[in-house]
Amino acid sequence: MTLKELQEELSCAGLPRFRAGQVFSWLHRGAESFEEMTDISKDLRLMLSERYEIARARAVQKRVSKDGTVKYLFQLNDGELIESVLMNYRHGYSICISTQVGCKMNCSFCATGKSGFSRDLLPSEMLSQIQAAQLDEDIRISNVVLMGMGEPLDNYENVLRFLELVSSPEGMNIGMRHISLSTCGIVDRIYELAEKKLQLTLSVSLHAPNDEIRNRTMPVNKRWNVEELLKACRFYAKKTGRRISFEYAMISGVNDSDRCAMELSSRLRGMPAHVNLIPVNDVTGAGYRKSDIARQKRFISILERGGCTATVRRTLGADIEASCGQLRRKHKGGNGYEG
Ligand code: SAH
């Protein structure tokens, strides 16, 4: 609930407005039970705990990488498992959170889709991943990326509510400019989101310059093809005045040729865009290999010649299986690979 909704909710129970402010503030500081809310009377705490439940993310596994990256496997109140990754950059802490338990999108290179879809996360469950990491490491997180398990735009209403809550001044107060949302390309929702004119960064998982390749790796492309997706991106950029960030996982021999780079740069021409190249992580057993450094450099130089800015994303947490969906699959009895 937003602060306003909580005020209404509690005023129905006969409580003054400032009580709602206290409860809100406790919740957004990561309180795990109503018992902790010591500036509230015992009776009221009891009433709250009888009527409401606090969403929690309990760490059931934590791995710390040599580079400082922390990967959490969190268990939710109903026992479902999700993953979050905490990264320490020079400018502060950044967390990558999940928006669904599993995913319906089934991209061929992604581990999350391989274990299917269970359910959407609630806004409170998205917030609790940030709070749990902050409390565990005794830090303040300044940036949030919605790039963990799940497709944020397939859980649109809850994600919007999460964005409102996480940026609220009475809550965690993380501004939209410190938030990135990554999507595989749910075109209808990109149009809707554009109308909201939020100042967050939209990342689009493109991963291919044409339908022939994208149809093979990303089933969502059969619903909305590259042209429709890029049209929506242009609209988004125009409406919001924000540059779009395109993610492109380089897979050796699949999407990393000179021709692919040329095609990509010509398709992005005229759009305020930045391409993030990610050497693919072979996590699904599809036999994908990373493009080598020489190929990455050549790909970038072709993009730049075509007027497109591009960088290779720094890889963090490779030694702790930090990519999407890997840890959960292992925990559930698999070996982290398909089959
Ligand atoms: N569903 C959203 C966000 C979650 S995935 C989306 O599709 O954007 C976060 C990013 O990791 C996406 O760009 C996704 O395509 C990428 N990704 C998933 N598996 C990967 C892998 N094995 N190697 C490299 N990137 C991967």
mmCIF file of C-alpha atoms and ligand atoms in Angstrom:
data_model
loop_
_atom_site.group_PDB
_atom_site.id
_atom_site.type_symbol
_atom_site.label_atom_id
_atom_site.label_comp_id
_atom_site.label_asym_id
_atom_site.label_seq_id
_atom_site.Cartn_x
_atom_site.Cartn_y
_atom_site.Cartn_z
ATOM 1 C CA MET A 1 0.000 0.000 0.000
ATOM 2 C CA THR A 2 1.034 3.560 -0.589
ATOM 3 C CA LEU A 3 1.140 5.780 2.491
ATOM 4 C CA LYS A 4 -2.208 7.249 1.511
ATOM 5 C CA GLU A 5 -3.813 3.839 1.160
ATOM 6 C CA LEU A 6 -2.377 2.734 4.464
ATOM 7 C CA GLN A 7 -3.801 5.853 6.129
ATOM 8 C CA GLU A 8 -7.229 5.004 4.769
ATOM 9 C CA GLU A 9 -6.916 1.361 5.690
ATOM 10 C CA LEU A 10 -5.934 2.098 9.281
ATOM 11 C CA SER A 11 -8.383 4.926 9.710
ATOM 12 C CA CYS A 12 -11.133 2.387 9.003
ATOM 13 C CA ALA A 13 -9.827 0.565 12.055
ATOM 14 C CA GLY A 14 -10.191 3.829 13.993
ATOM 15 C CA LEU A 15 -6.523 4.822 14.073
ATOM 16 C CA PRO A 16 -5.146 8.347 13.593
ATOM 17 C CA ARG A 17 -3.154 9.202 10.448
ATOM 18 C CA PHE A 18 0.218 9.464 12.135
ATOM 19 C CA ARG A 19 -0.013 5.773 13.100
ATOM 20 C CA ALA A 20 -0.074 4.846 9.422
ATOM 21 C CA GLY A 21 3.048 6.977 8.936
ATOM 22 C CA GLN A 22 4.815 5.049 11.679
ATOM 23 C CA VAL A 23 3.838 1.672 10.270
ATOM 24 C CA PHE A 24 4.836 2.736 6.745
ATOM 25 C CA SER A 25 8.195 3.913 7.923
ATOM 26 C CA TRP A 26 8.874 0.662 9.818
ATOM 27 C CA LEU A 27 7.888 -1.426 6.828
ATOM 28 C CA HIS A 28 10.114 0.548 4.501
ATOM 29 C CA ARG A 29 13.049 0.254 6.857
ATOM 30 C CA GLY A 30 12.672 -3.500 6.546
ATOM 31 C CA ALA A 31 10.777 -4.485 9.698
ATOM 32 C CA GLU A 32 10.188 -8.216 9.624
ATOM 33 C CA SER A 33 7.443 -8.345 12.233
ATOM 34 C CA PHE A 34 4.943 -6.007 13.867
ATOM 35 C CA GLU A 35 6.610 -6.816 17.203
ATOM 36 C CA GLU A 36 9.587 -4.679 16.176
ATOM 37 C CA MET A 37 7.427 -1.547 15.871
ATOM 38 C CA THR A 38 8.170 -0.425 19.403
ATOM 39 C CA ASP A 39 6.738 3.090 19.154
ATOM 40 C CA ILE A 40 3.327 1.542 18.627
ATOM 41 C CA SER A 41 1.255 0.202 21.508
ATOM 42 C CA LYS A 42 1.187 -3.518 22.215
ATOM 43 C CA ASP A 43 -2.545 -3.756 21.514
ATOM 44 C CA LEU A 44 -2.156 -2.148 18.152
ATOM 45 C CA ARG A 45 0.773 -4.386 17.241
ATOM 46 C CA LEU A 46 -1.322 -7.391 18.144
ATOM 47 C CA MET A 47 -4.241 -6.151 16.048
ATOM 48 C CA LEU A 48 -1.930 -5.573 13.073
ATOM 49 C CA SER A 49 -0.338 -8.988 13.299
ATOM 50 C CA GLU A 50 -3.750 -10.646 13.452
ATOM 51 C CA ARG A 51 -4.947 -8.869 10.335
ATOM 52 C CA TYR A 52 -1.905 -8.435 8.133
ATOM 53 C CA GLU A 53 1.172 -10.222 6.936
ATOM 54 C CA ILE A 54 4.572 -8.697 6.217
ATOM 55 C CA ALA A 55 6.199 -9.901 3.012
ATOM 56 C CA ARG A 56 9.645 -11.228 3.770
ATOM 57 C CA ALA A 57 12.586 -12.432 1.751
ATOM 58 C CA ARG A 58 14.635 -14.854 3.876
ATOM 59 C CA ALA A 59 18.077 -15.660 2.585
ATOM 60 C CA VAL A 60 18.387 -19.432 2.306
ATOM 61 C CA GLN A 61 21.661 -19.175 0.441
ATOM 62 C CA LYS A 62 24.222 -16.415 0.049
ATOM 63 C CA ARG A 63 27.284 -16.511 -2.140
ATOM 64 C CA VAL A 64 29.978 -13.873 -2.171
ATOM 65 C CA SER A 65 32.162 -13.486 -5.244
ATOM 66 C CA LYS A 66 35.843 -12.589 -5.265
ATOM 67 C CA ASP A 67 34.784 -9.327 -6.914
ATOM 68 C CA GLY A 68 32.432 -8.518 -4.010
ATOM 69 C CA THR A 69 29.206 -9.348 -5.808
ATOM 70 C CA VAL A 70 26.660 -11.076 -3.568
ATOM 71 C CA LYS A 71 24.064 -13.476 -4.827
ATOM 72 C CA TYR A 72 21.068 -14.271 -2.662
ATOM 73 C CA LEU A 73 18.602 -17.077 -2.947
ATOM 74 C CA PHE A 74 15.567 -15.765 -1.091
ATOM 75 C CA GLN A 75 12.602 -17.715 0.181
ATOM 76 C CA LEU A 76 9.240 -15.953 0.243
ATOM 77 C CA ASN A 77 6.471 -16.458 2.793
ATOM 78 C CA ASP A 78 4.867 -19.215 0.726
ATOM 79 C CA GLY A 79 8.167 -21.046 0.242
ATOM 80 C CA GLU A 80 8.837 -19.940 -3.353
ATOM 81 C CA LEU A 81 12.462 -19.182 -4.240
ATOM 82 C CA ILE A 82 13.813 -16.160 -6.079
ATOM 83 C CA GLU A 83 17.250 -14.695 -6.730
ATOM 84 C CA SER A 84 18.731 -11.217 -6.281
ATOM 85 C CA VAL A 85 22.234 -9.957 -6.953
ATOM 86 C CA LEU A 86 23.951 -7.155 -5.071
ATOM 87 C CA MET A 87 26.744 -5.343 -6.910
ATOM 88 C CA ASN A 88 29.207 -2.890 -5.483
ATOM 89 C CA TYR A 89 30.157 -0.185 -7.956
ATOM 90 C CA ARG A 90 32.289 2.851 -7.339
ATOM 91 C CA HIS A 91 29.187 5.039 -7.330
ATOM 92 C CA GLY A 92 27.371 2.877 -4.769
ATOM 93 C CA TYR A 93 25.426 -0.323 -4.335
ATOM 94 C CA SER A 94 23.166 -1.605 -7.028
ATOM 95 C CA ILE A 95 20.728 -4.488 -6.693
ATOM 96 C CA CYS A 96 19.238 -6.658 -9.391
ATOM 97 C CA ILE A 97 15.838 -7.907 -8.259
ATOM 98 C CA SER A 98 13.352 -10.492 -9.501
ATOM 99 C CA THR A 99 9.823 -9.571 -10.535
ATOM 100 C CA GLN A 100 8.325 -13.055 -10.958
ATOM 101 C CA VAL A 101 8.936 -16.562 -9.652
ATOM 102 C CA GLY A 102 10.192 -18.104 -12.873
ATOM 103 C CA CYS A 103 9.327 -16.692 -16.286
ATOM 104 C CA LYS A 104 7.004 -17.449 -19.196
ATOM 105 C CA MET A 105 9.222 -16.054 -21.925
ATOM 106 C CA ASN A 106 11.534 -19.021 -22.427
ATOM 107 C CA CYS A 107 14.461 -17.339 -24.172
ATOM 108 C CA SER A 108 16.810 -20.069 -25.377
ATOM 109 C CA PHE A 109 19.881 -18.756 -23.523
ATOM 110 C CA CYS A 110 18.235 -17.980 -20.163
ATOM 111 C CA ALA A 111 18.197 -20.342 -17.170
ATOM 112 C CA THR A 112 15.099 -18.814 -15.551
ATOM 113 C CA GLY A 113 12.676 -19.875 -18.278
ATOM 114 C CA LYS A 114 13.892 -23.455 -18.079
ATOM 115 C CA SER A 115 12.247 -24.040 -14.731
ATOM 116 C CA GLY A 116 8.926 -22.638 -15.879
ATOM 117 C CA PHE A 117 6.683 -20.028 -14.314
ATOM 118 C CA SER A 118 5.152 -20.133 -10.841
ATOM 119 C CA ARG A 119 3.664 -16.752 -10.050
ATOM 120 C CA ASP A 120 3.966 -12.982 -10.132
ATOM 121 C CA LEU A 121 5.702 -11.207 -7.279
ATOM 122 C CA LEU A 122 3.802 -8.668 -5.219
ATOM 123 C CA PRO A 123 5.158 -5.127 -4.941
ATOM 124 C CA SER A 124 6.010 -5.870 -1.291
ATOM 125 C CA GLU A 125 8.031 -8.898 -2.352
ATOM 126 C CA MET A 126 10.062 -6.758 -4.749
ATOM 127 C CA LEU A 127 10.716 -4.231 -1.970
ATOM 128 C CA SER A 128 11.654 -6.944 0.495
ATOM 129 C CA GLN A 129 14.556 -8.114 -1.690
ATOM 130 C CA ILE A 130 16.118 -4.656 -1.388
ATOM 131 C CA GLN A 131 15.422 -4.416 2.326
ATOM 132 C CA ALA A 132 16.792 -7.877 3.076
ATOM 133 C CA ALA A 133 20.053 -7.137 1.249
ATOM 134 C CA GLN A 134 20.408 -3.736 2.942
ATOM 135 C CA LEU A 135 19.914 -5.222 6.390
ATOM 136 C CA ASP A 136 22.139 -8.208 5.727
ATOM 137 C CA GLU A 137 25.093 -6.129 4.516
ATOM 138 C CA ASP A 138 24.333 -3.037 6.620
ATOM 139 C CA ILE A 139 24.413 -0.741 3.597
ATOM 140 C CA ARG A 140 22.213 1.634 1.710
ATOM 141 C CA ILE A 141 21.382 0.659 -1.854
ATOM 142 C CA SER A 142 21.247 3.502 -4.344
ATOM 143 C CA ASN A 143 20.369 1.790 -7.632
ATOM 144 C CA VAL A 144 17.835 -0.854 -8.560
ATOM 145 C CA VAL A 145 17.654 -2.874 -11.740
ATOM 146 C CA LEU A 146 14.630 -5.001 -12.597
ATOM 147 C CA MET A 147 16.708 -7.573 -14.420
ATOM 148 C CA GLY A 148 16.462 -10.641 -12.239
ATOM 149 C CA MET A 149 14.084 -13.528 -12.683
ATOM 150 C CA GLY A 150 10.908 -12.807 -14.576
ATOM 151 C CA GLU A 151 9.596 -10.370 -17.156
ATOM 152 C CA PRO A 152 8.680 -7.075 -15.435
ATOM 153 C CA LEU A 153 6.228 -5.986 -18.123
ATOM 154 C CA ASP A 154 4.402 -9.310 -17.792
ATOM 155 C CA ASN A 155 3.694 -8.286 -14.170
ATOM 156 C CA TYR A 156 2.903 -4.726 -15.132
ATOM 157 C CA GLU A 157 0.507 -3.505 -12.434
ATOM 158 C CA ASN A 158 2.601 -4.850 -9.560
ATOM 159 C CA VAL A 159 5.798 -3.455 -11.057
ATOM 160 C CA LEU A 160 4.239 -0.001 -11.436
ATOM 161 C CA ARG A 161 3.114 -0.060 -7.830
ATOM 162 C CA PHE A 162 6.585 -1.184 -6.765
ATOM 163 C CA LEU A 163 8.100 1.757 -8.667
ATOM 164 C CA GLU A 164 5.781 4.163 -6.907
ATOM 165 C CA LEU A 165 6.606 2.701 -3.496
ATOM 166 C CA VAL A 166 10.376 2.403 -3.891
ATOM 167 C CA SER A 167 10.639 5.994 -5.077
ATOM 168 C CA SER A 168 8.349 7.407 -2.407
ATOM 169 C CA PRO A 169 10.096 9.968 -0.177
ATOM 170 C CA GLU A 170 8.605 8.403 2.972
ATOM 171 C CA GLY A 171 9.900 5.019 1.860
ATOM 172 C CA MET A 172 13.231 4.071 0.326
ATOM 173 C CA ASN A 173 13.312 7.227 -1.744
ATOM 174 C CA ILE A 174 15.226 5.708 -4.653
ATOM 175 C CA GLY A 175 14.603 8.061 -7.552
ATOM 176 C CA MET A 176 13.477 6.893 -10.984
ATOM 177 C CA ARG A 177 16.779 7.961 -12.505
ATOM 178 C CA HIS A 178 18.404 5.293 -10.348
ATOM 179 C CA ILE A 179 16.133 2.540 -11.615
ATOM 180 C CA SER A 180 16.387 0.419 -14.767
ATOM 181 C CA LEU A 181 13.716 -1.868 -16.088
ATOM 182 C CA SER A 182 14.643 -4.607 -18.517
ATOM 183 C CA THR A 183 12.159 -6.185 -20.895
ATOM 184 C CA CYS A 184 12.282 -8.833 -23.591
ATOM 185 C CA GLY A 185 9.894 -6.647 -25.584
ATOM 186 C CA ILE A 186 6.246 -6.734 -24.481
ATOM 187 C CA VAL A 187 5.302 -4.096 -27.010
ATOM 188 C CA ASP A 188 1.805 -3.224 -25.726
ATOM 189 C CA ARG A 189 3.240 -2.424 -22.329
ATOM 190 C CA ILE A 190 6.110 -0.364 -23.702
ATOM 191 C CA TYR A 191 3.495 1.949 -25.239
ATOM 192 C CA GLU A 192 1.594 2.118 -21.958
ATOM 193 C CA LEU A 193 4.722 2.760 -19.937
ATOM 194 C CA ALA A 194 5.797 5.509 -22.343
ATOM 195 C CA GLU A 195 2.619 7.426 -21.517
ATOM 196 C CA LYS A 196 3.624 7.501 -17.845
ATOM 197 C CA LYS A 197 6.752 9.433 -18.765
ATOM 198 C CA LEU A 198 8.790 7.959 -15.939
ATOM 199 C CA GLN A 199 12.441 8.900 -15.808
ATOM 200 C CA LEU A 200 13.670 5.337 -15.378
ATOM 201 C CA THR A 201 16.000 3.667 -17.878
ATOM 202 C CA LEU A 202 14.312 1.234 -20.198
ATOM 203 C CA SER A 203 16.564 -1.654 -21.207
ATOM 204 C CA VAL A 204 15.398 -3.745 -24.100
ATOM 205 C CA SER A 205 16.762 -7.259 -24.541
ATOM 206 C CA LEU A 206 17.204 -7.245 -28.284
ATOM 207 C CA HIS A 207 19.925 -9.881 -28.771
ATOM 208 C CA ALA A 208 19.430 -10.059 -32.546
ATOM 209 C CA PRO A 209 19.263 -7.604 -35.450
ATOM 210 C CA ASN A 210 16.557 -9.455 -37.402
ATOM 211 C CA ASP A 211 13.569 -11.785 -37.056
ATOM 212 C CA GLU A 212 15.349 -14.773 -38.507
ATOM 213 C CA ILE A 213 17.779 -14.920 -35.571
ATOM 214 C CA ARG A 214 15.481 -13.478 -32.912
ATOM 215 C CA ASN A 215 12.726 -15.997 -33.663
ATOM 216 C CA ARG A 216 15.190 -18.761 -32.902
ATOM 217 C CA THR A 217 16.346 -17.411 -29.541
ATOM 218 C CA MET A 218 13.379 -15.418 -28.216
ATOM 219 C CA PRO A 219 9.860 -16.822 -28.635
ATOM 220 C CA VAL A 220 8.354 -13.405 -27.767
ATOM 221 C CA ASN A 221 9.544 -12.248 -31.199
ATOM 222 C CA LYS A 222 6.814 -14.335 -32.798
ATOM 223 C CA ARG A 223 4.253 -12.149 -31.067
ATOM 224 C CA TRP A 224 5.974 -8.800 -31.694
ATOM 225 C CA ASN A 225 8.766 -8.771 -34.258
ATOM 226 C CA VAL A 226 11.903 -6.627 -34.333
ATOM 227 C CA GLU A 227 10.285 -3.916 -36.409
ATOM 228 C CA GLU A 228 7.280 -3.596 -34.108
ATOM 229 C CA LEU A 229 9.569 -3.614 -31.075
ATOM 230 C CA LEU A 230 11.858 -0.902 -32.438
ATOM 231 C CA LYS A 231 8.869 1.200 -33.410
ATOM 232 C CA ALA A 232 7.659 1.033 -29.804
ATOM 233 C CA CYS A 233 11.159 1.943 -28.600
ATOM 234 C CA ARG A 234 11.230 5.014 -30.837
ATOM 235 C CA PHE A 235 7.872 6.046 -29.444
ATOM 236 C CA TYR A 236 9.119 5.486 -25.898
ATOM 237 C CA ALA A 237 12.269 7.547 -26.459
ATOM 238 C CA LYS A 238 10.274 10.369 -27.961
ATOM 239 C CA LYS A 239 7.643 10.434 -25.230
ATOM 240 C CA THR A 240 10.041 10.228 -22.303
ATOM 241 C CA GLY A 241 13.084 11.984 -23.727
ATOM 242 C CA ARG A 242 15.154 9.078 -22.438
ATOM 243 C CA ARG A 243 17.773 7.096 -24.287
ATOM 244 C CA ILE A 244 16.983 3.405 -24.686
ATOM 245 C CA SER A 245 19.524 0.867 -23.585
ATOM 246 C CA PHE A 246 19.663 -2.270 -25.750
ATOM 247 C CA GLU A 247 21.034 -5.490 -24.357
ATOM 248 C CA TYR A 248 22.771 -7.748 -26.801
ATOM 249 C CA ALA A 249 24.141 -11.084 -25.560
ATOM 250 C CA MET A 250 26.884 -12.008 -28.005
ATOM 251 C CA ILE A 251 26.680 -15.665 -28.967
ATOM 252 C CA SER A 252 29.517 -16.984 -31.067
ATOM 253 C CA GLY A 253 28.403 -17.900 -34.570
ATOM 254 C CA VAL A 254 24.769 -16.985 -33.867
ATOM 255 C CA ASN A 255 24.442 -13.189 -33.725
ATOM 256 C CA ASP A 256 27.995 -11.804 -33.674
ATOM 257 C CA SER A 257 28.971 -11.518 -37.350
ATOM 258 C CA ASP A 258 30.023 -8.291 -39.095
ATOM 259 C CA ARG A 259 26.752 -8.439 -40.979
ATOM 260 C CA CYS A 260 24.790 -8.584 -37.739
ATOM 261 C CA ALA A 261 26.629 -5.511 -36.453
ATOM 262 C CA MET A 262 25.909 -3.603 -39.656
ATOM 263 C CA GLU A 263 22.277 -4.599 -39.632
ATOM 264 C CA LEU A 264 21.944 -3.648 -35.966
ATOM 265 C CA SER A 265 23.476 -0.220 -36.418
ATOM 266 C CA SER A 266 21.324 0.548 -39.426
ATOM 267 C CA ARG A 267 18.155 -0.503 -37.614
ATOM 268 C CA LEU A 268 18.966 1.654 -34.597
ATOM 269 C CA ARG A 269 19.891 4.673 -36.678
ATOM 270 C CA GLY A 270 18.225 7.889 -35.589
ATOM 271 C CA MET A 271 17.171 6.530 -32.212
ATOM 272 C CA PRO A 272 18.791 7.752 -28.982
ATOM 273 C CA ALA A 273 20.236 4.407 -28.005
ATOM 274 C CA HIS A 274 23.124 2.689 -26.317
ATOM 275 C CA VAL A 275 24.039 -0.933 -26.942
ATOM 276 C CA ASN A 276 25.209 -3.045 -24.007
ATOM 277 C CA LEU A 277 27.056 -6.092 -25.244
ATOM 278 C CA ILE A 278 27.029 -9.051 -22.869
ATOM 279 C CA PRO A 279 29.232 -12.060 -23.613
ATOM 280 C CA VAL A 280 26.653 -14.858 -23.346
ATOM 281 C CA ASN A 281 26.803 -17.110 -20.324
ATOM 282 C CA ASP A 282 26.195 -20.692 -21.301
ATOM 283 C CA VAL A 283 23.725 -21.642 -18.610
ATOM 284 C CA THR A 284 21.058 -23.619 -20.438
ATOM 285 C CA GLY A 285 23.109 -26.369 -21.983
ATOM 286 C CA ALA A 286 22.311 -25.028 -25.452
ATOM 287 C CA GLY A 287 26.037 -25.107 -26.170
ATOM 288 C CA TYR A 288 26.289 -21.344 -26.671
ATOM 289 C CA ARG A 289 29.794 -19.914 -26.592
ATOM 290 C CA LYS A 290 30.874 -16.371 -25.780
ATOM 291 C CA SER A 291 32.235 -14.326 -28.659
ATOM 292 C CA ASP A 292 35.966 -13.783 -28.126
ATOM 293 C CA ILE A 293 37.456 -10.395 -27.281
ATOM 294 C CA ALA A 294 38.582 -9.702 -30.868
ATOM 295 C CA ARG A 295 35.022 -10.321 -32.109
ATOM 296 C CA GLN A 296 33.569 -8.074 -29.398
ATOM 297 C CA LYS A 297 35.942 -5.258 -30.373
ATOM 298 C CA ARG A 298 35.219 -5.635 -34.062
ATOM 299 C CA PHE A 299 31.458 -5.667 -33.388
ATOM 300 C CA ILE A 300 31.734 -2.448 -31.392
ATOM 301 C CA SER A 301 33.839 -0.736 -34.043
ATOM 302 C CA ILE A 302 31.257 -1.536 -36.733
ATOM 303 C CA LEU A 303 28.453 -0.231 -34.514
ATOM 304 C CA GLU A 304 30.404 2.951 -33.821
ATOM 305 C CA ARG A 305 31.135 3.500 -37.477
ATOM 306 C CA GLY A 306 27.377 3.247 -38.001
ATOM 307 C CA GLY A 307 26.810 5.976 -35.406
ATOM 308 C CA CYS A 308 25.810 3.736 -32.520
ATOM 309 C CA THR A 309 27.456 3.833 -29.086
ATOM 310 C CA ALA A 310 28.214 0.478 -27.519
ATOM 311 C CA THR A 311 30.107 -0.975 -24.579
ATOM 312 C CA VAL A 312 30.786 -4.465 -23.315
ATOM 313 C CA ARG A 313 29.164 -5.004 -19.979
ATOM 314 C CA ARG A 314 31.554 -5.812 -17.188
ATOM 315 C CA THR A 315 30.975 -9.333 -15.958
ATOM 316 C CA LEU A 316 30.515 -9.631 -12.206
ATOM 317 C CA GLY A 317 29.942 -12.695 -10.095
ATOM 318 C CA ALA A 318 30.917 -15.285 -12.709
ATOM 319 C CA ASP A 319 32.360 -17.505 -9.963
ATOM 320 C CA ILE A 320 29.119 -17.594 -7.954
ATOM 321 C CA GLU A 321 26.642 -18.425 -10.702
ATOM 322 C CA ALA A 322 25.185 -14.962 -10.526
ATOM 323 C CA SER A 323 23.239 -15.051 -13.790
ATOM 324 C CA CYS A 324 19.483 -15.259 -13.809
ATOM 325 C CA GLY A 325 17.933 -18.465 -12.599
ATOM 326 C CA GLN A 326 21.099 -20.469 -12.081
ATOM 327 C CA LEU A 327 21.043 -20.767 -8.319
ATOM 328 C CA ARG A 328 17.366 -21.549 -8.027
ATOM 329 C CA ARG A 329 17.626 -24.395 -10.480
ATOM 330 C CA LYS A 330 20.503 -25.930 -8.552
ATOM 331 C CA HIS A 331 18.745 -25.548 -5.229
ATOM 332 C CA LYS A 332 15.702 -27.317 -6.601
ATOM 333 C CA GLY A 333 17.774 -30.384 -7.363
ATOM 334 C CA GLY A 334 18.971 -29.743 -10.906
ATOM 335 C CA ASN A 335 22.604 -29.266 -11.786
ATOM 336 C CA GLY A 336 22.040 -25.783 -13.157
ATOM 337 C CA TYR A 337 21.845 -27.136 -16.679
ATOM 338 C CA GLU A 338 18.995 -28.450 -18.687
ATOM 339 C CA GLY A 339 18.292 -32.147 -18.892
HETATM 340 N N1 SAH B 1 12.823 -10.499 -18.658
HETATM 341 C C1 SAH B 1 13.646 -9.338 -18.698
HETATM 342 C C2 SAH B 1 14.606 -9.199 -17.525
HETATM 343 C C3 SAH B 1 15.319 -10.420 -17.013
HETATM 344 S S1 SAH B 1 16.726 -11.042 -17.847
HETATM 345 C C4 SAH B 1 14.387 -9.256 -20.002
HETATM 346 O O1 SAH B 1 14.255 -10.169 -20.809
HETATM 347 O O2 SAH B 1 15.032 -8.266 -20.268
HETATM 348 C C5 SAH B 1 17.997 -9.846 -17.694
HETATM 349 C C6 SAH B 1 18.927 -9.835 -18.914
HETATM 350 O O3 SAH B 1 19.806 -10.974 -18.916
HETATM 351 C C7 SAH B 1 18.180 -9.880 -20.237
HETATM 352 O O4 SAH B 1 18.766 -9.005 -21.156
HETATM 353 C C8 SAH B 1 18.406 -11.313 -20.668
HETATM 354 O O5 SAH B 1 18.199 -11.478 -22.032
HETATM 355 C C9 SAH B 1 19.820 -11.530 -20.209
HETATM 356 N N2 SAH B 1 20.243 -12.923 -20.130
HETATM 357 C C10 SAH B 1 19.527 -13.985 -19.705
HETATM 358 N N3 SAH B 1 20.266 -15.103 -19.775
HETATM 359 C C11 SAH B 1 21.475 -14.751 -20.243
HETATM 360 C C12 SAH B 1 22.661 -15.465 -20.536
HETATM 361 N N4 SAH B 1 22.732 -16.784 -20.364
HETATM 362 N N5 SAH B 1 23.731 -14.779 -21.002
HETATM 363 C C13 SAH B 1 23.657 -13.440 -21.174
HETATM 364 N N6 SAH B 1 22.562 -12.704 -20.919
HETATM 365 C C14 SAH B 1 21.473 -13.350 -20.460
#
